[in-house]
C-alpha positions as YAML, in Angstrom:
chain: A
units: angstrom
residues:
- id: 1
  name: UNK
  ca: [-7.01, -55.77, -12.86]
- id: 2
  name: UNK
  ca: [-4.50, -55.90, -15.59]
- id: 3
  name: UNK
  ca: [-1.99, -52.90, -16.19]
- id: 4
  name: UNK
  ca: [-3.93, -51.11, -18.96]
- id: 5
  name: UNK
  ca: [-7.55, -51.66, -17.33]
- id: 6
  name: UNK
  ca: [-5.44, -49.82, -14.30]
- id: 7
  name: UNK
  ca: [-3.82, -46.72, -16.59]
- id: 8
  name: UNK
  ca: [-7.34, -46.16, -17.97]
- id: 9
  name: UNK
  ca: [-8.88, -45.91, -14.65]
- id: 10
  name: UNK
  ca: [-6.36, -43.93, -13.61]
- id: 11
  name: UNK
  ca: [-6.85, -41.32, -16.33]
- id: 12
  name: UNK
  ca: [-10.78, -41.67, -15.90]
- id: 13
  name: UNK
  ca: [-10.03, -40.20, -12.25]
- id: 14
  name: UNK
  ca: [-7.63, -38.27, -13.41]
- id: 15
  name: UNK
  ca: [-9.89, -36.21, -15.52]
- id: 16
  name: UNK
  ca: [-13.00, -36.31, -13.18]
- id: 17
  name: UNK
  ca: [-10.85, -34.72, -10.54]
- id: 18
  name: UNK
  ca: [-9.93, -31.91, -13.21]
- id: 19
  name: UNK
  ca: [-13.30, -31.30, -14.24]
- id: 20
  name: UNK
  ca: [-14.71, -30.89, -10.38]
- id: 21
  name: UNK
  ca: [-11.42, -29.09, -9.71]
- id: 22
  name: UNK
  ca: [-12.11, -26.88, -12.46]
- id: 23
  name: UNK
  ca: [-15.61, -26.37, -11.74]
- id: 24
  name: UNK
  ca: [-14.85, -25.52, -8.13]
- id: 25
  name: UNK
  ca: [-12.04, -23.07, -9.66]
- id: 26
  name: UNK
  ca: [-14.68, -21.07, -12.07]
- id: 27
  name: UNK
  ca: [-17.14, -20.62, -8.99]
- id: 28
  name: UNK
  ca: [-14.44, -19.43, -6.18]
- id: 29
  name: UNK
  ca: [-12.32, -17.58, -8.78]
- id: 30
  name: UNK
  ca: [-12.36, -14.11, -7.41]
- id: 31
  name: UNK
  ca: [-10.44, -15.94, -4.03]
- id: 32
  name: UNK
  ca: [-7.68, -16.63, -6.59]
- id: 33
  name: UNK
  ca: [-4.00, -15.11, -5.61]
- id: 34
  name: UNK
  ca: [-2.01, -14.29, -8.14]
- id: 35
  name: UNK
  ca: [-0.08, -17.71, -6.92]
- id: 36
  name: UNK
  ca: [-2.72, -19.63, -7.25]
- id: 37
  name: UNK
  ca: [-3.63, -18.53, -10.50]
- id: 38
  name: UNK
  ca: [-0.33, -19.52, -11.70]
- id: 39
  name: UNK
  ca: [0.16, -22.89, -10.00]
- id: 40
  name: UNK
  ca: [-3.20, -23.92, -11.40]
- id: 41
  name: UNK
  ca: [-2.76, -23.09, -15.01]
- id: 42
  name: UNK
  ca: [0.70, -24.47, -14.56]
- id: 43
  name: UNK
  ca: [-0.26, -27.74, -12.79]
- id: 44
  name: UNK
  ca: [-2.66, -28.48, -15.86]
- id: 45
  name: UNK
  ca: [-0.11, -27.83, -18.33]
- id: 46
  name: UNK
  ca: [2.18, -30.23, -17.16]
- id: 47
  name: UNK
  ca: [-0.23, -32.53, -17.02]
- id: 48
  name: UNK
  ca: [-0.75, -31.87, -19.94]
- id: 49
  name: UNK
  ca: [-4.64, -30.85, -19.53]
- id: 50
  name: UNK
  ca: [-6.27, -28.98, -21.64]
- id: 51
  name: UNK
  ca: [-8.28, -25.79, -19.65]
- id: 52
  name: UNK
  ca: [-11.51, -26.05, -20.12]
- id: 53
  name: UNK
  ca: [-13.16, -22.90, -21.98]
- id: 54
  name: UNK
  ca: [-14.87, -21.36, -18.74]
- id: 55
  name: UNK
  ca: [-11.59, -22.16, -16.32]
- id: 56
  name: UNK
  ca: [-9.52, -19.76, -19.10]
- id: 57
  name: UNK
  ca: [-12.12, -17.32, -19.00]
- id: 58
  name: UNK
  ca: [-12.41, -17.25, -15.19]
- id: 59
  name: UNK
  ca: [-8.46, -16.86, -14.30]
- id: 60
  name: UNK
  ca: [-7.99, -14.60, -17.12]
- id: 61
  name: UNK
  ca: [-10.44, -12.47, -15.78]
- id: 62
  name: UNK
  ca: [-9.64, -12.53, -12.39]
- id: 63
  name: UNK
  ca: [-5.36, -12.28, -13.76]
- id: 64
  name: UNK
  ca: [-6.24, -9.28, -14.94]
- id: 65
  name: UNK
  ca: [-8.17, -7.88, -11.92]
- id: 66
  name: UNK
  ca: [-4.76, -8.33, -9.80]
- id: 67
  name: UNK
  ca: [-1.98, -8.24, -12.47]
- id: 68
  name: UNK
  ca: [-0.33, -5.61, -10.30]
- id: 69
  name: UNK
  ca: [0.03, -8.43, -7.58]
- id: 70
  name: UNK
  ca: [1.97, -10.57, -10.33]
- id: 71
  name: UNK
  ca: [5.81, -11.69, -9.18]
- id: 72
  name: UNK
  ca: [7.50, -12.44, -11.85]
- id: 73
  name: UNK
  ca: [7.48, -16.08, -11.41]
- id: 74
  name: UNK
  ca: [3.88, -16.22, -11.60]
- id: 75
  name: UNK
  ca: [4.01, -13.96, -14.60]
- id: 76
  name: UNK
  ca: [6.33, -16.27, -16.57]
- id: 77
  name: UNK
  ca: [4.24, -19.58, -14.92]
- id: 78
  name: UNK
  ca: [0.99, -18.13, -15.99]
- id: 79
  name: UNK
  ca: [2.02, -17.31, -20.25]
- id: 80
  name: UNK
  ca: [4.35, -20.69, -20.31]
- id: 81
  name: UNK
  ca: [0.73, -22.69, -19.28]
- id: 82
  name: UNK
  ca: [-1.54, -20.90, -21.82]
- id: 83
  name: UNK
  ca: [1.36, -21.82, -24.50]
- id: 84
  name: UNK
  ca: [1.77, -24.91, -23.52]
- id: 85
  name: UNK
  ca: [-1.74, -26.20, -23.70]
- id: 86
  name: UNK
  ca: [-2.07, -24.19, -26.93]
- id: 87
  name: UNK
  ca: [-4.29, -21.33, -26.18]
- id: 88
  name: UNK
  ca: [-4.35, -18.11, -27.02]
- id: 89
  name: UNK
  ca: [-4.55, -15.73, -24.06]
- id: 90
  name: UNK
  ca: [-6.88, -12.74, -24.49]
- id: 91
  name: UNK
  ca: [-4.85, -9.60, -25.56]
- id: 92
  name: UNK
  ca: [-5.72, -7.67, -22.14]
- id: 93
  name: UNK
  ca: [-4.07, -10.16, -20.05]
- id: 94
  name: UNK
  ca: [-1.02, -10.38, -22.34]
- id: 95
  name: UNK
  ca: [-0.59, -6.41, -22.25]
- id: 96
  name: UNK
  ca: [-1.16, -6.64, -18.50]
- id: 97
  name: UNK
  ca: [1.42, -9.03, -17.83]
- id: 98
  name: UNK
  ca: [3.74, -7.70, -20.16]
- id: 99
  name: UNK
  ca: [3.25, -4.13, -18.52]
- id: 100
  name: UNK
  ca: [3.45, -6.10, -15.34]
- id: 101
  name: UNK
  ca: [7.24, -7.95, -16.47]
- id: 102
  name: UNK
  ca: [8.54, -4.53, -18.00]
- id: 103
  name: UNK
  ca: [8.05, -2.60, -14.46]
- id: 104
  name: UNK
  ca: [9.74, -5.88, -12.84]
- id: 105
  name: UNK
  ca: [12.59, -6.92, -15.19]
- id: 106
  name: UNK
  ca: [15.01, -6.50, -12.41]
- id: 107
  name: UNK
  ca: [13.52, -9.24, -10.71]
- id: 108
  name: UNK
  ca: [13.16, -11.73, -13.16]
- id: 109
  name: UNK
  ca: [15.96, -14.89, -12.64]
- id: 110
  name: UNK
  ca: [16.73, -15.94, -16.23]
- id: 111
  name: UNK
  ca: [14.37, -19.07, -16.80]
- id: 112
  name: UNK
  ca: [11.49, -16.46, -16.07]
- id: 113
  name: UNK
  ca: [13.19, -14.33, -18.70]
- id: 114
  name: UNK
  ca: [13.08, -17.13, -21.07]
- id: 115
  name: UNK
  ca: [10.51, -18.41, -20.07]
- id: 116
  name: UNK
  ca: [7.88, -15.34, -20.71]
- id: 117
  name: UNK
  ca: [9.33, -14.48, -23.97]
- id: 118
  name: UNK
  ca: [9.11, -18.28, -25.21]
- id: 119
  name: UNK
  ca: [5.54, -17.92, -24.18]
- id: 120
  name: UNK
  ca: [4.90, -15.00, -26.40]
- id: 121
  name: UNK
  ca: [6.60, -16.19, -29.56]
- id: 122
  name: UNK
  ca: [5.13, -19.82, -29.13]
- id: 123
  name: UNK
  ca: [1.11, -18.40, -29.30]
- id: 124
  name: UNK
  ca: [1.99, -16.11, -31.90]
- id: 125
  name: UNK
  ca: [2.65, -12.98, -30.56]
- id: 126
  name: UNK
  ca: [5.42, -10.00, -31.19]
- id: 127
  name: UNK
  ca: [6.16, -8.79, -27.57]
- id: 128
  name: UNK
  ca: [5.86, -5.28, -26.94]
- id: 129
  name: UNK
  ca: [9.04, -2.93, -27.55]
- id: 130
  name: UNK
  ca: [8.88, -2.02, -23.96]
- id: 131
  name: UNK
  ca: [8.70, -5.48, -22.79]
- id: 132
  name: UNK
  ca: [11.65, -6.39, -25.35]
- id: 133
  name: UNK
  ca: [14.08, -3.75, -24.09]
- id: 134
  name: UNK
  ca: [13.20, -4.29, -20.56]
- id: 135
  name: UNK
  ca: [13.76, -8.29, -20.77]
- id: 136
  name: UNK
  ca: [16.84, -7.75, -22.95]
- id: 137
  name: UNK
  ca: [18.20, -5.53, -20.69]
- id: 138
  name: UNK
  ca: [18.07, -8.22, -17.70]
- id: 139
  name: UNK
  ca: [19.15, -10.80, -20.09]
- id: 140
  name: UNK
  ca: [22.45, -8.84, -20.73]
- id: 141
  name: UNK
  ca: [22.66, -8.02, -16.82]
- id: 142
  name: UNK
  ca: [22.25, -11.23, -15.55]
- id: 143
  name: UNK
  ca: [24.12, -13.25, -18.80]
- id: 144
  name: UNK
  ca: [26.32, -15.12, -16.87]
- id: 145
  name: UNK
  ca: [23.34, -17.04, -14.99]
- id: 146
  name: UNK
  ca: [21.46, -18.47, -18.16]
- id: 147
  name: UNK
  ca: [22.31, -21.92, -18.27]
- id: 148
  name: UNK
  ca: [22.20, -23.83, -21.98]
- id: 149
  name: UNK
  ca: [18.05, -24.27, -22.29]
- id: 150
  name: UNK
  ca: [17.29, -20.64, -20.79]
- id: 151
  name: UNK
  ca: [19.99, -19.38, -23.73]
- id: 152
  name: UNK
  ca: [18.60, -22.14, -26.67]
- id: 153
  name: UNK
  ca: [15.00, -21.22, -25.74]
- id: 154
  name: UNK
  ca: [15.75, -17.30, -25.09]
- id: 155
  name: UNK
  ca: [17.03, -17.02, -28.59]
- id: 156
  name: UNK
  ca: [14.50, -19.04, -30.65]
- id: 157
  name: UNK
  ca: [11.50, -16.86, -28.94]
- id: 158
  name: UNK
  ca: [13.67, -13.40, -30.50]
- id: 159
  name: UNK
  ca: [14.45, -15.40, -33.55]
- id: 160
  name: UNK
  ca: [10.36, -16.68, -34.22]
- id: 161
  name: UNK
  ca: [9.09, -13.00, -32.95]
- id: 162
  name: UNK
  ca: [11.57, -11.12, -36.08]
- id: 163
  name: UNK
  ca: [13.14, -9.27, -32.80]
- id: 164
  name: UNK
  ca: [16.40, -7.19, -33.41]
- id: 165
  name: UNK
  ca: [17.63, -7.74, -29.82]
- id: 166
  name: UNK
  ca: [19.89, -4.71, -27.94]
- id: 167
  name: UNK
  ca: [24.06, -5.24, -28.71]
- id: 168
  name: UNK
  ca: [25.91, -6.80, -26.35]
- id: 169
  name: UNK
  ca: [23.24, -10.08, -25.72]
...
């Protein structure tokens, strides 16, 4: 079998595992942790999958039956995969988690910081002023941690969502 008869089989099991993944995802969805939630949207994202309609639906759903479970990890994991595969996430979920991240700024570690807000600005959206001052306010605590991409990508979510941020970023 030749090298490119071998990559095409590769992604033809590739995306048959996906589907019967996904399948099996929509059907046991309400077992979903808020972990699992996460590392599934995020796993398909880097792989650069696209989520099937249903699969969205489904984790959205069941994100915003246990947003209060959220860490802040999983927050930021969960809105960096629905940007990155291009969707738009339904506006419940994306005032849940961003109720979720204001209540819990003190525990986001600055790529989550980043992170999240890049999320927002990249489908679109104007983050809430609550959500703004809150991850503004751990930005400016926890400064000296950002390393160059948390700072580059930090800046061009405030800069594409018009934000005015708090003096002294």
């Amino acid at each position: 079998m030749g090298f490119k008869a071998e990559a095409e089989l590769e992604l033809q099991v590739e995306a048959e595992l996906v589907s019967a993944m996904s399948e099996r995802a929509i059907r046991t969805a309400n077992e979903f942790s808020p972990q699992n939630i996460a590392n599934l949207m995020w796993s398909l994202a880097t792989m650069r999958q696209r989520a099937e309609a249903g699969l969205v639906s489904a984790m959205s759903g069941r994100a915003m039956r246990v947003a209060d479970e959220f860490k802040p990890q999983e927050v930021a994991n969960l809105m960096w995969a629905l940007a990155r595969m291009e969707l738009q996430a339904e506006a419940g979920l994306v005032s849940l988690m961003s109720e979720r991240a204001s209540r819990m700024a003190d525990e986001f570690i600055p790529q989550a910081v980043a992170n999240l807000m890049w999320a927002l600005a990249t489908m679109g959206l104007r983050a809430e002023a609550g959500l703004v001052s809150a991850m503004s306010g751990r930005a400016m605590r926890v400064a000296d941690e950002f390393d160059p991409q948390n700072i580059a990508n930090l800046m061009w979510a405030s800069a594409t969502m018009g934000l005015q941020l708090e003096a002294g970023l």
